[in-house]
Amino acid sequence: MKAFRRARGAYVARLTDDERYVLAAAASDVASMLDDEEAPETDDLLTGLAHDLARPTPRPDDPAVRRLLPDASRDDEALAAEFRRLTQADLRASKSAGLRRLAAVLTERPGKRSSEVVVERSEARAVASAITDIRLVVAERLEIRTDEQAEAIYDMNAVPEGARQLVAIYGALSWMQESLVTLMLDDARAASDVTPPDPSSGEPSR
């Protein structure tokens, strides 16, 4: 795995076929966790929206899903329930779409090399958010609650054998995300430093 870099107007990383497969499968699995099985199958947007707003929306049973769909308030159960009713369906859908897009990015091969993973700048924010969602789920499965626990998890001697693949996935995602977000922030800073030209001065922007 090689970190993201700027190339051809996009962000490009390099992954092996095995790395692509494992991370794409993780993205698809988390997207499936977010699928709302109680939602009606309908092409009518208004019908679906009316159904979502009318029915109560229970708190997710899976603690990993609760990390993705946290309560709006820990102290006010009524407020948290109302917030879930109004927003959870849309949040599930948007997160699921982002995760499925990440899975597609990991399996597509538009680059010059077959190992290249190409993230267009227009979708970089969505991809970074999807990576965060997978990391949250993996962190819950590994019982990571603090920064100290996140650092300690890389001591493979202390990790049960059955959890080592999850640790490897967590580490790979963390590294991918850091390299992508670093480029995004650098580009955002560079864009904010550009001074628009004054039409009356005839001077170029800088």
Coordinates of C-alpha atoms in Angstrom, one line a residue:
M1 CA 0.0 0.0 0.0
K2 CA 1.3 3.4 -1.0
A3 CA -0.1 6.7 0.3
F4 CA -2.3 9.1 -1.6
R5 CA -0.6 11.6 -3.8
R6 CA -1.8 14.2 -6.3
A7 CA -1.9 13.0 -9.9
R8 CA -3.8 14.0 -12.9
G9 CA -6.0 16.4 -11.0
A10 CA -7.1 13.6 -8.5
Y11 CA -5.8 11.8 -5.4
V12 CA -4.1 8.5 -6.2
A13 CA -3.0 5.7 -3.9
R14 CA -1.7 2.3 -4.8
L15 CA -3.0 -1.0 -3.3
T16 CA -2.5 -4.6 -3.9
D17 CA -5.4 -6.7 -5.2
D18 CA -5.8 -8.3 -1.7
E19 CA -5.9 -4.9 0.0
R20 CA -8.5 -3.7 -2.5
Y21 CA -10.6 -6.7 -1.9
V22 CA -10.5 -6.6 1.9
L23 CA -11.2 -2.9 2.2
A24 CA -14.0 -3.0 -0.5
A25 CA -15.6 -5.9 1.3
A26 CA -15.4 -3.9 4.6
A27 CA -17.1 -0.9 3.0
S28 CA -19.9 -3.1 1.6
D29 CA -20.4 -4.8 4.9
V30 CA -20.7 -1.6 6.8
A31 CA -23.1 -0.3 4.1
S32 CA -25.2 -3.4 4.6
M33 CA -25.3 -2.8 8.4
L34 CA -26.9 0.6 7.6
D35 CA -29.6 -0.7 5.3
D36 CA -33.0 0.0 6.8
E37 CA -34.9 -3.3 6.4
E38 CA -38.1 -1.7 7.7
A39 CA -38.3 0.9 4.9
P40 CA -41.0 0.2 2.3
E41 CA -39.9 -0.7 -1.2
T42 CA -41.3 2.2 -3.3
D43 CA -40.2 4.5 -6.1
D44 CA -42.5 7.2 -4.8
L45 CA -40.3 9.7 -2.9
L46 CA -43.3 11.2 -1.0
T47 CA -44.6 7.8 0.1
G48 CA -41.2 6.8 1.4
L49 CA -40.7 10.1 3.2
A50 CA -44.2 10.0 4.8
H51 CA -43.4 6.5 6.0
D52 CA -40.1 7.5 7.5
L53 CA -41.6 10.5 9.3
A54 CA -44.7 8.7 10.6
R55 CA -43.1 5.6 12.2
P56 CA -41.1 5.6 15.4
T57 CA -37.4 5.0 14.8
P58 CA -35.8 2.7 17.4
R59 CA -32.3 3.2 18.7
P60 CA -30.0 0.7 16.9
D61 CA -29.3 -2.5 18.8
D62 CA -25.8 -2.9 17.4
P63 CA -23.3 -0.7 19.3
A64 CA -21.3 -0.3 16.1
V65 CA -24.3 1.1 14.3
R66 CA -24.9 3.4 17.2
R67 CA -21.4 4.8 16.7
L68 CA -22.5 5.7 13.1
L69 CA -25.9 7.0 14.2
P70 CA -25.3 8.5 17.6
D71 CA -28.0 9.9 19.8
A72 CA -28.5 13.7 19.6
S73 CA -28.8 13.8 23.4
R74 CA -27.6 11.5 26.1
D75 CA -29.7 13.1 28.7
D76 CA -33.0 13.7 26.9
E77 CA -34.5 10.4 25.6
A78 CA -37.5 12.1 24.0
L79 CA -35.2 14.6 22.1
A80 CA -33.0 11.8 20.9
A81 CA -36.0 9.8 19.7
E82 CA -37.4 12.7 17.8
F83 CA -34.1 13.5 16.2
R84 CA -33.8 9.9 15.1
R85 CA -37.3 9.9 13.6
L86 CA -36.5 13.1 11.6
T87 CA -33.0 12.4 10.5
Q88 CA -32.0 8.7 10.8
A89 CA -33.4 7.4 7.5
D90 CA -31.6 10.1 5.5
L91 CA -28.4 9.6 7.5
R92 CA -28.5 5.9 6.9
A93 CA -29.0 6.4 3.2
S94 CA -26.2 9.0 2.8
K95 CA -23.7 7.0 4.7
S96 CA -24.6 3.8 2.9
A97 CA -24.2 5.6 -0.5
G98 CA -20.8 6.9 0.5
L99 CA -19.7 3.5 1.6
R100 CA -20.8 1.9 -1.6
R101 CA -19.1 4.6 -3.5
L102 CA -15.9 3.8 -1.6
A103 CA -16.3 0.1 -2.4
A104 CA -16.6 1.1 -6.1
V105 CA -13.5 3.4 -6.0
L106 CA -11.5 0.5 -4.5
T107 CA -12.6 -1.9 -7.2
E108 CA -12.5 0.4 -10.3
R109 CA -9.3 0.5 -12.2
P110 CA -9.3 3.9 -14.1
G111 CA -5.6 4.6 -13.4
K112 CA -2.5 4.1 -15.6
R113 CA -1.6 1.1 -13.3
S114 CA -3.9 -1.6 -12.2
S115 CA -2.8 -1.0 -8.6
E116 CA -4.0 2.6 -8.6
V117 CA -7.0 3.7 -6.5
V118 CA -8.2 7.1 -8.0
V119 CA -10.3 9.5 -5.9
E120 CA -11.5 12.5 -7.8
R121 CA -11.3 15.7 -5.8
S122 CA -15.1 16.2 -6.1
E123 CA -15.7 13.0 -4.1
A124 CA -12.7 13.1 -1.8
R125 CA -14.8 14.4 1.2
A126 CA -17.4 11.6 0.8
V127 CA -14.6 9.0 0.5
A128 CA -12.9 10.3 3.6
S129 CA -16.2 10.2 5.5
A130 CA -16.8 6.6 4.4
I131 CA -13.4 5.6 5.6
T132 CA -14.2 7.2 9.0
D133 CA -17.4 5.1 9.2
I134 CA -15.6 1.9 8.6
R135 CA -12.9 2.8 11.2
L136 CA -15.7 3.5 13.7
V137 CA -17.2 0.1 13.2
V138 CA -13.9 -1.7 13.4
A139 CA -13.0 0.3 16.5
E140 CA -16.2 -0.8 18.2
R141 CA -15.5 -4.5 17.3
L142 CA -12.0 -4.1 18.8
E143 CA -13.4 -2.2 21.8
I144 CA -11.4 0.9 21.2
R145 CA -12.7 3.8 23.2
T146 CA -9.7 6.1 23.7
D147 CA -6.7 7.4 21.8
E148 CA -4.5 5.3 24.1
Q149 CA -6.3 2.1 23.3
A150 CA -6.1 3.0 19.6
E151 CA -2.3 3.3 19.9
A152 CA -2.0 0.1 22.0
I153 CA -3.9 -2.0 19.5
Y154 CA -0.9 -2.1 17.2
D155 CA 1.0 -4.2 19.7
M156 CA 0.3 -7.5 17.9
N157 CA 1.6 -9.5 20.8
A158 CA -1.3 -8.3 22.9
V159 CA -3.9 -8.8 20.2
P160 CA -5.8 -12.1 20.1
E161 CA -5.1 -14.0 16.9
G162 CA -8.7 -13.8 15.8
A163 CA -8.6 -10.0 16.0
R164 CA -5.4 -9.4 14.0
Q165 CA -7.1 -9.0 10.7
L166 CA -9.4 -6.3 12.1
V167 CA -6.3 -4.6 13.5
A168 CA -4.7 -4.7 10.1
I169 CA -7.8 -3.2 8.5
Y170 CA -8.0 -0.5 11.1
G171 CA -4.3 0.4 10.6
A172 CA -4.7 0.4 6.8
L173 CA -7.8 2.6 6.9
S174 CA -6.2 5.0 9.4
W175 CA -3.1 5.4 7.2
M176 CA -5.2 5.8 4.0
Q177 CA -7.4 8.4 5.6
E178 CA -4.5 10.4 7.1
S179 CA -2.7 10.6 3.7
L180 CA -5.9 11.6 1.9
V181 CA -7.1 14.2 4.4
T182 CA -3.6 15.8 4.6
L183 CA -3.7 16.4 0.8
M184 CA -7.3 17.7 1.1
L185 CA -6.3 20.2 3.8
D186 CA -3.2 21.3 2.0
D187 CA -5.3 22.0 -1.1
A188 CA -8.0 23.8 0.9
R189 CA -5.3 26.1 2.5
A190 CA -3.7 26.8 -0.9
A191 CA -7.1 27.7 -2.3
S192 CA -7.8 30.1 0.6
D193 CA -4.5 31.8 0.0
V194 CA -5.3 32.7 -3.6
T195 CA -6.2 36.4 -3.9
P196 CA -8.9 37.1 -6.5
P197 CA -7.8 39.6 -9.1
D198 CA -9.0 43.2 -9.0
P199 CA -10.7 43.8 -12.4
S200 CA -9.7 47.5 -12.2
S201 CA -6.0 46.9 -11.5
G202 CA -5.2 44.6 -14.4
E203 CA -3.0 42.6 -12.1
P204 CA -3.1 38.8 -12.0
S205 CA -4.2 36.9 -8.9
R206 CA -1.5 35.5 -6.7

